mmCIF file of C-alpha atoms in Angstrom:
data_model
loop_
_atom_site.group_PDB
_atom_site.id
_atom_site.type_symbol
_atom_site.label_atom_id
_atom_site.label_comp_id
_atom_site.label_asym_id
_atom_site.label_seq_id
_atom_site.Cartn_x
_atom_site.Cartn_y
_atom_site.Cartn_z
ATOM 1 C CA UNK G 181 0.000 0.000 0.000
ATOM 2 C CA UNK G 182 0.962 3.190 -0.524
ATOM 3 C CA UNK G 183 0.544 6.522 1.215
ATOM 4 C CA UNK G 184 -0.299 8.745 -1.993
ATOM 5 C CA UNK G 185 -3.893 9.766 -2.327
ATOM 6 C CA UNK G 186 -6.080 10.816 -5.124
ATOM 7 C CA UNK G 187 -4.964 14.830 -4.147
ATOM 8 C CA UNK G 188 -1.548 13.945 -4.912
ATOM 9 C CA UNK G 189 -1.496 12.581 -8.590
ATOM 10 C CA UNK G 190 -1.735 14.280 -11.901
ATOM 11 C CA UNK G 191 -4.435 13.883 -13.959
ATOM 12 C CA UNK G 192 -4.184 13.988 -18.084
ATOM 13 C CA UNK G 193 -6.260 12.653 -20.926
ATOM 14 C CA UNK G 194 -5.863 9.882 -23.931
ATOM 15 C CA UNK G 195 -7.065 10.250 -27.203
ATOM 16 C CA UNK G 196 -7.945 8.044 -29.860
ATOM 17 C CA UNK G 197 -9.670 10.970 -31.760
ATOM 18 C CA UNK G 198 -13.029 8.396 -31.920
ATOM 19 C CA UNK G 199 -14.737 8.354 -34.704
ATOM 20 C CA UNK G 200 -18.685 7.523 -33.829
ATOM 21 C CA UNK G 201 -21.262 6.268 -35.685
ATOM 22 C CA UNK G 202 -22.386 9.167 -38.200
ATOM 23 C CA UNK G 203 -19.337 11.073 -37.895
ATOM 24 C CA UNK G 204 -15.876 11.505 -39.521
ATOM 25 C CA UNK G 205 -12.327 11.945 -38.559
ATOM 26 C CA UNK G 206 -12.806 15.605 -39.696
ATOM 27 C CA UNK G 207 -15.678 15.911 -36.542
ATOM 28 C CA UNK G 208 -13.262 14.073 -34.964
ATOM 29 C CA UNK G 209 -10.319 16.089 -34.706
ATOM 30 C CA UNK G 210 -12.632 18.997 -34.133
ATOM 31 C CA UNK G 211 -14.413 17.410 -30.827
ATOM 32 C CA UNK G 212 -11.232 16.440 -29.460
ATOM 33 C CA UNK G 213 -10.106 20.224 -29.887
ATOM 34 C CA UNK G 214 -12.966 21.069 -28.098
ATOM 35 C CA UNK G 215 -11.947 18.615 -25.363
ATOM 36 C CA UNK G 216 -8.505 19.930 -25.061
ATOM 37 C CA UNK G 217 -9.641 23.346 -24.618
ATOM 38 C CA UNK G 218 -11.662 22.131 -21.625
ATOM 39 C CA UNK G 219 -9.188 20.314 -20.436
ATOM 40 C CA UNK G 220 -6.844 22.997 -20.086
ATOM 41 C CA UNK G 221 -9.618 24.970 -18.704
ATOM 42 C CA UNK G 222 -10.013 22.799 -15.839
ATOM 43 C CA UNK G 223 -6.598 21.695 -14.357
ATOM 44 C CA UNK G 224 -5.400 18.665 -16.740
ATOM 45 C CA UNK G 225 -1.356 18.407 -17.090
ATOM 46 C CA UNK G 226 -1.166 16.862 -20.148
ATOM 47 C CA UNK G 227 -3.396 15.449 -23.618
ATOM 48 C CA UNK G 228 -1.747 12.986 -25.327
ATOM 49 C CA UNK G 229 -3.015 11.293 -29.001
ATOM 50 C CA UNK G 230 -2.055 7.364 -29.897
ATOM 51 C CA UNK G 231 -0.843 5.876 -33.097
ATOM 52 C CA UNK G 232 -2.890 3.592 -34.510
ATOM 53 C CA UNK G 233 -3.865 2.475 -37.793
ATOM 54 C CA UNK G 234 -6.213 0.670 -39.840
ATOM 55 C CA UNK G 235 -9.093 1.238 -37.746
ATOM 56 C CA UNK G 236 -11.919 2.414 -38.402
ATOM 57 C CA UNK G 237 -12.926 4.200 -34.917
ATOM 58 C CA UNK G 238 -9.607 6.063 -34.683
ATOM 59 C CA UNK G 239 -8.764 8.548 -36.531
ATOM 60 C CA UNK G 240 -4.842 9.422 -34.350
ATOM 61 C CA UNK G 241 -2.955 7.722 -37.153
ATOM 62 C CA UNK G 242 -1.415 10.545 -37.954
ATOM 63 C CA UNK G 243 -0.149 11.699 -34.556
ATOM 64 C CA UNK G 244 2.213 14.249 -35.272
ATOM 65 C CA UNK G 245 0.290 16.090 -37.026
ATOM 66 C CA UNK G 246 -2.840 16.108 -34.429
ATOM 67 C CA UNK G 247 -0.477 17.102 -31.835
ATOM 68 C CA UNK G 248 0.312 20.303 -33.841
ATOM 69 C CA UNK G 249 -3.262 20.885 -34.153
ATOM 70 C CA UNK G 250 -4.339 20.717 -30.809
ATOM 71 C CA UNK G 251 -1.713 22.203 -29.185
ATOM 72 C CA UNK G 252 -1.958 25.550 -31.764
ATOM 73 C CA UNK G 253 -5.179 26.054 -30.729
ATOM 74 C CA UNK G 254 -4.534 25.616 -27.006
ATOM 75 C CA UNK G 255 -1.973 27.698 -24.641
ATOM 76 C CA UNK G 256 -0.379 25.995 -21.531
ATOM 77 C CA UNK G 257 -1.583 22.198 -21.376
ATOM 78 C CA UNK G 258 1.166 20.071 -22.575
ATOM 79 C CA UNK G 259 0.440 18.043 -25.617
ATOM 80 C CA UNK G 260 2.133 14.780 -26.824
ATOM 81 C CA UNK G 261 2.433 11.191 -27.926
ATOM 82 C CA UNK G 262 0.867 7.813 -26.268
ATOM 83 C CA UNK G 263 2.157 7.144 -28.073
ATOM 84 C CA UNK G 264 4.831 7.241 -31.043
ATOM 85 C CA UNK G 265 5.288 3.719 -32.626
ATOM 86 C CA UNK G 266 8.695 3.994 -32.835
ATOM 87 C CA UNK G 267 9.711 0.926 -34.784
ATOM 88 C CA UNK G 268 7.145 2.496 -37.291
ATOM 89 C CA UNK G 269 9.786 5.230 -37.925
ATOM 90 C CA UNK G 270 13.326 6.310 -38.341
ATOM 91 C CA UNK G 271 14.436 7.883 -35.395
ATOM 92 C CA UNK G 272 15.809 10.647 -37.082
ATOM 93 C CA UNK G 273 12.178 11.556 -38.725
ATOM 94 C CA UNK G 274 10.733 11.601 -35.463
ATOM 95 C CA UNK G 275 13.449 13.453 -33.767
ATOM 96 C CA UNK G 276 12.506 16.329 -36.584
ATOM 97 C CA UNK G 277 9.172 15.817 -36.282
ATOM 98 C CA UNK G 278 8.946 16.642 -32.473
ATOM 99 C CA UNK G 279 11.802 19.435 -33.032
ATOM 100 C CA UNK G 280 9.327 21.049 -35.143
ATOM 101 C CA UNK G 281 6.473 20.976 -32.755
ATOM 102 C CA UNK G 282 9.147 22.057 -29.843
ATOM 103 C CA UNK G 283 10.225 24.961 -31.779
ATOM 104 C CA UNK G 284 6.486 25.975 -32.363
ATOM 105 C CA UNK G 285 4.908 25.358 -28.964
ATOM 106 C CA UNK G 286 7.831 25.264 -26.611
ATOM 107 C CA UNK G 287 7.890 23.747 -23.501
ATOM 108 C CA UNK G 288 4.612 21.943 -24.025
ATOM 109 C CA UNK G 289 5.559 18.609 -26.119
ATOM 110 C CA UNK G 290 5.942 15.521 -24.736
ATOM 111 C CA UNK G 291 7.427 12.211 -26.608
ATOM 112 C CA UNK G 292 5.823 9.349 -25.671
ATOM 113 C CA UNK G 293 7.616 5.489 -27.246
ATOM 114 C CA UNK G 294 5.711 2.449 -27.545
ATOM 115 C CA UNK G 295 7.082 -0.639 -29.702
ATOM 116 C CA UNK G 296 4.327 -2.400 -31.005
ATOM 117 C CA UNK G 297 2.813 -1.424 -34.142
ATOM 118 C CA UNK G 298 -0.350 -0.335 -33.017
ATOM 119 C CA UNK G 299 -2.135 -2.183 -35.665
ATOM 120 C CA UNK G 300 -2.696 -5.346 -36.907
ATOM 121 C CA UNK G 301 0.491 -7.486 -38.371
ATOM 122 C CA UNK G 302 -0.534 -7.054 -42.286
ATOM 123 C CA UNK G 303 -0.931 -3.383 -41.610
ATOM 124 C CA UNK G 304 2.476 -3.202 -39.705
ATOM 125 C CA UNK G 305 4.442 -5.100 -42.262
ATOM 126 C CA UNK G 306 2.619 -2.430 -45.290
ATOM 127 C CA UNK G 307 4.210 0.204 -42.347
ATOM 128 C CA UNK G 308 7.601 -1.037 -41.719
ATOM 129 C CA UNK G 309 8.388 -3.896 -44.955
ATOM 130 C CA UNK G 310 11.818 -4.670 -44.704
ATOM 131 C CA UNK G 311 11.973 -3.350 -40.767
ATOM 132 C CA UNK G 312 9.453 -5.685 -40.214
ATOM 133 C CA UNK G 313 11.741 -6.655 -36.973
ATOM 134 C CA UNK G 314 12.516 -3.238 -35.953
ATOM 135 C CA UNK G 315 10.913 -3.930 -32.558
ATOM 136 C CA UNK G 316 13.967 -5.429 -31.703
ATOM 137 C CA UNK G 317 16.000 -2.262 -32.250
ATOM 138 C CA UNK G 318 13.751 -0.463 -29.737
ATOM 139 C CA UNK G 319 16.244 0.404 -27.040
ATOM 140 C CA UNK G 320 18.678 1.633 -29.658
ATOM 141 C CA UNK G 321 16.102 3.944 -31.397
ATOM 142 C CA UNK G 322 15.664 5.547 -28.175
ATOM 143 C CA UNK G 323 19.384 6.216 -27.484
ATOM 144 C CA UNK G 324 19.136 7.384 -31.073
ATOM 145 C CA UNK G 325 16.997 10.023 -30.847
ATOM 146 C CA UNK G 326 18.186 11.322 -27.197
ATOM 147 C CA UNK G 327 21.259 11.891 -29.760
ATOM 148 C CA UNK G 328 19.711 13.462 -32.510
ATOM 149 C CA UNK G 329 18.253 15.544 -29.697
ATOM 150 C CA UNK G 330 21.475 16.656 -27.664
ATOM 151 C CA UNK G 331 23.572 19.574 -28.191
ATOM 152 C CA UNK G 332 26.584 17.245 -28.489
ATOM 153 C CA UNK G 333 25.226 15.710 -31.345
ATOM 154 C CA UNK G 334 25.909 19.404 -33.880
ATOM 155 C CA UNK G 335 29.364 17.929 -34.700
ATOM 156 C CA UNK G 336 27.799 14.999 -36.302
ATOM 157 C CA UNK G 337 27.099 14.373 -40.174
ATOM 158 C CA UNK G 338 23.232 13.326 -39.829
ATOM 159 C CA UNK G 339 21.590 16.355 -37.226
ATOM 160 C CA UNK G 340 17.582 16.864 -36.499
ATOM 161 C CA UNK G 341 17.117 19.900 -37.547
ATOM 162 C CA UNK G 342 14.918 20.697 -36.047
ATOM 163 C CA UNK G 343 15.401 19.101 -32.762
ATOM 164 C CA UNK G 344 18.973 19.405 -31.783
ATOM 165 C CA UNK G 345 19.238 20.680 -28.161
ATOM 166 C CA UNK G 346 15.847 20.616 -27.459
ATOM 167 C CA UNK G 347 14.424 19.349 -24.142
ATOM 168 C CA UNK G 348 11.864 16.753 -25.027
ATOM 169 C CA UNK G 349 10.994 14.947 -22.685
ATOM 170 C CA UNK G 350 10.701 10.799 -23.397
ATOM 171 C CA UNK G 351 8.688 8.663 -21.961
ATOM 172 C CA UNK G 352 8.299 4.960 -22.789
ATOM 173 C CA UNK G 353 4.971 3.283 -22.908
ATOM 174 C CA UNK G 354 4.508 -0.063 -22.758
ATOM 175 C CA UNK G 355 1.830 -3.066 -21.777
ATOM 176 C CA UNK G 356 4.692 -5.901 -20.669
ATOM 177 C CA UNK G 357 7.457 -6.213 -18.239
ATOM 178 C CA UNK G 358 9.664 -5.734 -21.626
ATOM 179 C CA UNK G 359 9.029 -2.371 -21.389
ATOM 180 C CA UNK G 360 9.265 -1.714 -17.887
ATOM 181 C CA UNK G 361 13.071 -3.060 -17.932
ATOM 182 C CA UNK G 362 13.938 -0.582 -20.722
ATOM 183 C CA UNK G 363 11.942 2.701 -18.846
ATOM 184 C CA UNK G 364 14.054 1.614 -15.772
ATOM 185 C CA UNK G 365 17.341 1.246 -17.551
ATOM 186 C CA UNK G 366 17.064 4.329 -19.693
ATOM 187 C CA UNK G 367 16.109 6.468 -16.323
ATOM 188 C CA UNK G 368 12.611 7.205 -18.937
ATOM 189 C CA UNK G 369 9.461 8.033 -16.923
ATOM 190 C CA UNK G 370 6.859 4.832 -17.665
ATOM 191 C CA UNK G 371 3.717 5.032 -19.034
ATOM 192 C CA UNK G 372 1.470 1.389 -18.710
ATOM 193 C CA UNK G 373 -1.766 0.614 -20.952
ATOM 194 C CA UNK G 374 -3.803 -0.468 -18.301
ATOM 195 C CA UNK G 375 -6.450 0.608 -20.044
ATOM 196 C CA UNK G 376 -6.646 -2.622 -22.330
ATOM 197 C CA UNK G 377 -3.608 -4.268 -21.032
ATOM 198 C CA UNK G 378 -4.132 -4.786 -17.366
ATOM 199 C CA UNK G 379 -2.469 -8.294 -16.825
ATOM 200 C CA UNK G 380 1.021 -7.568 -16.412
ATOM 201 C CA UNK G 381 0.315 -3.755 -14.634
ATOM 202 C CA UNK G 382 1.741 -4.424 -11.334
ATOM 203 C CA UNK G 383 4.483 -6.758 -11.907
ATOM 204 C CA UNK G 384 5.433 -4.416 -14.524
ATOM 205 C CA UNK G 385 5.098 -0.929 -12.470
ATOM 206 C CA UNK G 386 7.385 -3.219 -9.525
ATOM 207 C CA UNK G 387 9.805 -4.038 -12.169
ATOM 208 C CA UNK G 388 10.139 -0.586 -13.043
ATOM 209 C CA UNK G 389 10.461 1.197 -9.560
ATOM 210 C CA UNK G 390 12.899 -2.055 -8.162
ATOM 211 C CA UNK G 391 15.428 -1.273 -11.288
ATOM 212 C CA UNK G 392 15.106 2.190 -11.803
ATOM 213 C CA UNK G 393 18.310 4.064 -12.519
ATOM 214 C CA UNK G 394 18.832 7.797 -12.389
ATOM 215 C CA UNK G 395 19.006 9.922 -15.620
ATOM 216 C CA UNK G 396 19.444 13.194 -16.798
ATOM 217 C CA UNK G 397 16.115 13.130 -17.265
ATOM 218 C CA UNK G 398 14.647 11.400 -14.122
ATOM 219 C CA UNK G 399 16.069 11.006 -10.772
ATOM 220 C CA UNK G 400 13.477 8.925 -9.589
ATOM 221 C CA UNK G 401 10.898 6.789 -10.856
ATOM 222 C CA UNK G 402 7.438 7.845 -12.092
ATOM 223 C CA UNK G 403 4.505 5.952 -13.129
ATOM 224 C CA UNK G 404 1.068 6.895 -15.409
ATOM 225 C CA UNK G 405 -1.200 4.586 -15.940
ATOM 226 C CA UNK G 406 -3.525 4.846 -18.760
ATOM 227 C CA UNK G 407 -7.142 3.983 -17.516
ATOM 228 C CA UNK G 408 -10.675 4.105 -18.759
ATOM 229 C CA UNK G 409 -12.981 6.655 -16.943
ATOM 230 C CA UNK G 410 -17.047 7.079 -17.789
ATOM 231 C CA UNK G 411 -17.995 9.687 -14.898
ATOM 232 C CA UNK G 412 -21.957 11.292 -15.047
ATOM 233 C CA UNK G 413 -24.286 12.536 -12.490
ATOM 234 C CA UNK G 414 -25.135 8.708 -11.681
ATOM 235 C CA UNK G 415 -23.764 5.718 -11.211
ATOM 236 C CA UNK G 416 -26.337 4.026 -13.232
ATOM 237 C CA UNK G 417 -26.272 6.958 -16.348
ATOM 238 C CA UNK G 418 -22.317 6.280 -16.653
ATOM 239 C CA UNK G 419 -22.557 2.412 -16.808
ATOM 240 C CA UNK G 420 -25.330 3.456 -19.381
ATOM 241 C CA UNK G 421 -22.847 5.419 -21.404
ATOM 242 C CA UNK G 422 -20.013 3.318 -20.603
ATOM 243 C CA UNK G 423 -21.920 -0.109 -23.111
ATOM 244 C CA UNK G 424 -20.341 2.236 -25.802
ATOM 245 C CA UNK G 425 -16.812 1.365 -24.446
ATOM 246 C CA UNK G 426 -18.041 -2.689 -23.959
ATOM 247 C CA UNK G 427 -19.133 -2.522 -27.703
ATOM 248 C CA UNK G 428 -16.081 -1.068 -29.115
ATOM 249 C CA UNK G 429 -13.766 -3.536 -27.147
ATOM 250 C CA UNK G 430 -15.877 -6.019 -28.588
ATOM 251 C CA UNK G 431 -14.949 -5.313 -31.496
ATOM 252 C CA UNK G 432 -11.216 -6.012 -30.641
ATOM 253 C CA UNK G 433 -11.936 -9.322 -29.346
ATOM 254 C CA UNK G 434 -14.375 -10.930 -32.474
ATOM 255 C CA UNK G 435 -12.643 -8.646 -34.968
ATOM 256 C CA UNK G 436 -15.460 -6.983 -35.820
ATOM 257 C CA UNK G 437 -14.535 -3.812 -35.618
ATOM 258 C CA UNK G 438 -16.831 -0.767 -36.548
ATOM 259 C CA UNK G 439 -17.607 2.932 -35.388
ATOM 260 C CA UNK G 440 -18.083 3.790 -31.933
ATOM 261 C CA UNK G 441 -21.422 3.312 -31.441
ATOM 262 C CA UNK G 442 -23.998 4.488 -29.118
ATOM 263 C CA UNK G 443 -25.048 3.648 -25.959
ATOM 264 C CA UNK G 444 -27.552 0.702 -25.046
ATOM 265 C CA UNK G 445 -29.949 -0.423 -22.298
ATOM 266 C CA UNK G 446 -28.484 -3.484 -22.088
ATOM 267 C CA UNK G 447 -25.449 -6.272 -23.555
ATOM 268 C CA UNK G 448 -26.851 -9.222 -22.660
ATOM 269 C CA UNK G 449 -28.543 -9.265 -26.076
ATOM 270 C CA UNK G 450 -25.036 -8.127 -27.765
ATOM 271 C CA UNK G 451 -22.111 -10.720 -26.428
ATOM 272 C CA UNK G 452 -22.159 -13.903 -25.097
ATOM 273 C CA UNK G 453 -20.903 -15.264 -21.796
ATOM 274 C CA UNK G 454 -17.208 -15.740 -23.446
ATOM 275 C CA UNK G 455 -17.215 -12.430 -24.956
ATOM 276 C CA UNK G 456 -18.326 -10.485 -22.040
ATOM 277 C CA UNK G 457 -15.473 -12.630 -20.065
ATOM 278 C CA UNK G 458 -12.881 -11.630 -22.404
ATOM 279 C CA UNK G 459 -14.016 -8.001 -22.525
ATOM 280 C CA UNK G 460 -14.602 -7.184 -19.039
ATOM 281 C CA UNK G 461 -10.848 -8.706 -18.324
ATOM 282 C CA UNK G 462 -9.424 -6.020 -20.823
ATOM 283 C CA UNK G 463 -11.371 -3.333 -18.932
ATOM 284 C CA UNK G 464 -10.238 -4.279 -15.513
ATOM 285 C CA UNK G 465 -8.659 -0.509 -14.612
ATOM 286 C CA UNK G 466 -11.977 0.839 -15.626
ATOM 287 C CA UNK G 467 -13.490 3.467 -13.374
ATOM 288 C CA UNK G 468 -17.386 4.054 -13.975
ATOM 289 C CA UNK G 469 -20.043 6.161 -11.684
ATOM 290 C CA UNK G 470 -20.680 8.915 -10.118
ATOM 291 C CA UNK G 471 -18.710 11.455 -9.105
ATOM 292 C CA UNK G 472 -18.417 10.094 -4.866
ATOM 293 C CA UNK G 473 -18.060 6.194 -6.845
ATOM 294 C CA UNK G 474 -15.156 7.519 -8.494
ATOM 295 C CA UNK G 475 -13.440 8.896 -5.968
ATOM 296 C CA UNK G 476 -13.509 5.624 -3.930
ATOM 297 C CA UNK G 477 -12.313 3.580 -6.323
ATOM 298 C CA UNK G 478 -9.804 6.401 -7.818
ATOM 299 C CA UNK G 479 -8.795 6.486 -4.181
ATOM 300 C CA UNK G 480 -7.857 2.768 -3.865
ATOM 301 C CA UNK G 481 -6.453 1.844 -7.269
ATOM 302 C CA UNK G 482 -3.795 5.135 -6.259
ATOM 303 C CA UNK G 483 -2.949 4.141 -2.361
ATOM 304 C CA UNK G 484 -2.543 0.042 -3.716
ATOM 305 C CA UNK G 485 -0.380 1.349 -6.721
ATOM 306 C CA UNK G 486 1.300 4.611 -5.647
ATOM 307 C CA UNK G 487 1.149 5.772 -9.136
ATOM 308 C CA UNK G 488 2.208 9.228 -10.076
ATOM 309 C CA UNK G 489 -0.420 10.453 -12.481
ATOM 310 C CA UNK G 490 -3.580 8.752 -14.174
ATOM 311 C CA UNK G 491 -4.113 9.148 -17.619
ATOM 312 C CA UNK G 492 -8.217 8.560 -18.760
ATOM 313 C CA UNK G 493 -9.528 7.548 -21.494
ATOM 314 C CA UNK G 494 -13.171 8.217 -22.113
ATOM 315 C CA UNK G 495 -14.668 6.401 -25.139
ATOM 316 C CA UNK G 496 -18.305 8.326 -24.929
ATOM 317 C CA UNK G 497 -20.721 8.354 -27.787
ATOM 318 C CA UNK G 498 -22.189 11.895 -27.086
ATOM 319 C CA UNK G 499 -19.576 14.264 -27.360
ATOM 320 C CA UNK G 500 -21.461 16.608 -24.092
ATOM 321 C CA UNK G 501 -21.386 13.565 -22.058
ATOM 322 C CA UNK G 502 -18.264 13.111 -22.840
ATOM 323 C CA UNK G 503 -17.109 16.479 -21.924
ATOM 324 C CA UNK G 504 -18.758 16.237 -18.560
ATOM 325 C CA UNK G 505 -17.262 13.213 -18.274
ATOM 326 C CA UNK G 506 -13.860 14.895 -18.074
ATOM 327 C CA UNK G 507 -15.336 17.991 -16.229
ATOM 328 C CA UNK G 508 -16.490 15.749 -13.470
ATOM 329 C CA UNK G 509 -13.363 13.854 -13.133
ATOM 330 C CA UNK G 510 -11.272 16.761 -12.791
ATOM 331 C CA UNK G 511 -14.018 17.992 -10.261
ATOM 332 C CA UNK G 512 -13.362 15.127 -7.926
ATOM 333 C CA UNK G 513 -9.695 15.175 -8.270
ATOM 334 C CA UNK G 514 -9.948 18.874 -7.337
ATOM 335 C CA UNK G 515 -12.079 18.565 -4.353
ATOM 336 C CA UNK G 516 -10.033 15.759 -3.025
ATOM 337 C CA UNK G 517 -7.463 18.155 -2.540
ATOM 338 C CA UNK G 518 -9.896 21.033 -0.882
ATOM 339 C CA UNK G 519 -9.754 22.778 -3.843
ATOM 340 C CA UNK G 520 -13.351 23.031 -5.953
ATOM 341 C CA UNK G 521 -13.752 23.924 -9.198
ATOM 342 C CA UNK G 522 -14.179 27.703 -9.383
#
């Protein structure tokens, strides 16, 4: 147990940029603007988009680029990566890439690593062909873009520029103990996908704080974890909203993957005894209620895994639900620490 409560964490968002049933990624991109803006508004660190690809209810494939569009039309909230696919890329084009959006909105960019593809494997090997593999090289990338990024690096005959002697902070992301052991070695803050990936979460955050060496970067160990949060007025109106969420990870495990789709009454019609097993499993670090059944269970996933900052992800049909959603969240977080929403 730890001695952190919900008053001392951080509190960011994920995006997937969701595309829902009767919209495109162009409404997309412009709802999760509109969620950024609130989310600076009321006290979030940090909005981060993920890379994935070939489906057909996220629209973040091109991360970079969302990155640059959210953060130019916000001021202070710092905007990044959960994250880069970095075997997806040369390090170099990504170390460029991030340089640019340093040099535009400085201070305010974060790099966040992953390994895996973020897609399926026919879509990764059209992505990387010949660096099918590259996953191997993952440790390596990373050391190669801290030197693309250091000042040291101007006397060399391949430079980021942009990028060189920038502070950008990296972070690695990861759902395994694979990728704790590399966040500890590297000194790299660590950033765990419990939202989908719960099984290995502790050992993996344990891993991490038990072989954590000092950086540059990071003198001590620090842990997000990526969960899934549905708040609303009710505990029985977010579990309502939250059957969007059930449906989409559905999806994931029959393959049958479609647009986010709305809300129901009820799943028993929808999955079957296996699939609702397999489903519910994936959404184990799920947080859904009110605003007082959040906080409880907020306040004992934090004190059993003294993590440093929660990241939530809200996959909401309704794009004002889903904005309250992150309103209220902040809200409890906020009056945890004696400290109400103005």
């Amino acid at each position: 147990m730890s001695t952190k409560k919900l008053s001392d964490i951080k509190y960011s968002i994920l995006d997937l940029a969701p595309v829902v049933q009767g919209g495109t990624p162009g409404t997309s991109f412009k709802l999760s603007l509109e969620i950024a803006q609130l989310a600076e508004r009321v006290g979030y660190t940090r909005y981060w988009f993920a890379e994935h690809h070939n489906m057909i209810s996220v629209a973040s494939s091109a991360t970079a680029v969302l990155i640059g569009y959210v953060a130019g039309g916000t001021s202070k909230i710092r905007v990044g990566s959960g994250g880069i696919m970095l075997p997806n890329h040369a390090p170099l084009i990504i170390a460029e890439q991030f340089g640019t959006l340093e040099s535009l909105y400085p201070g305010r960019i974060d790099l966040g690593l992953g390994r895996a593809p973020g897609t399926d494997q026919l879509t990764a090997l059209a992505i990387r062909g010949e660096n099918f593999n590259a996953v191997q090289n993952f440790p390596k990338d990373i050391l190669r873009l801290q030197t693309f990024f250091s000042a040291e690096n101007a006397d060399s005959k391949v430079r980021a520029i942009p990028g060189e002697g920038l502070d950008i902070p990296i972070w690695v992301l990861g759902s395994s103990t694979d990728s704790a052991k590399v966040a500890a070695a590297m000194g790299l803050p660590y950033a765990f996908a419990s939202h989908f990936a719960p099984t290995y979460f502790r050992e993996a955050i344990k891993i991490y704080r038990d072989n954590f060496r000092p950086s540059d970067q990071l003198k001590e160990p620090y842990v997000m974890a990526c969960v899934n949060v549905v708040a609303a007025d009710t505990d029985a109106e977010a579990e309502r909203l939250a059957t969007s969420m059930k449906q989409m990870f559905l999806g994931v495990v029959t393959g049958r993957r479609r647009l986010l789709p709305p809300p129901v009454k009820d799943m028993s019609g929808i999955w079957t005894p296996y699939e609702e097993e397999a489903v519910m499993q994936m959404l184990a670090y799920s947080f859904v209620g009110g605003a007082e059944t959040i906080k409880n269970k907020l306040n004992s996933f934090i004190e059993e895994t003294g993590v440093d900052e929660i990241m939530a992800t809200s996959p909401i049909f309704d794009q004002q639900s889903r904005m309250y959603s992150v309103k209220l969240l902040a809200d409890v977080i906020r009056k945890s620490a004696y400290a109400p929403l103005s």
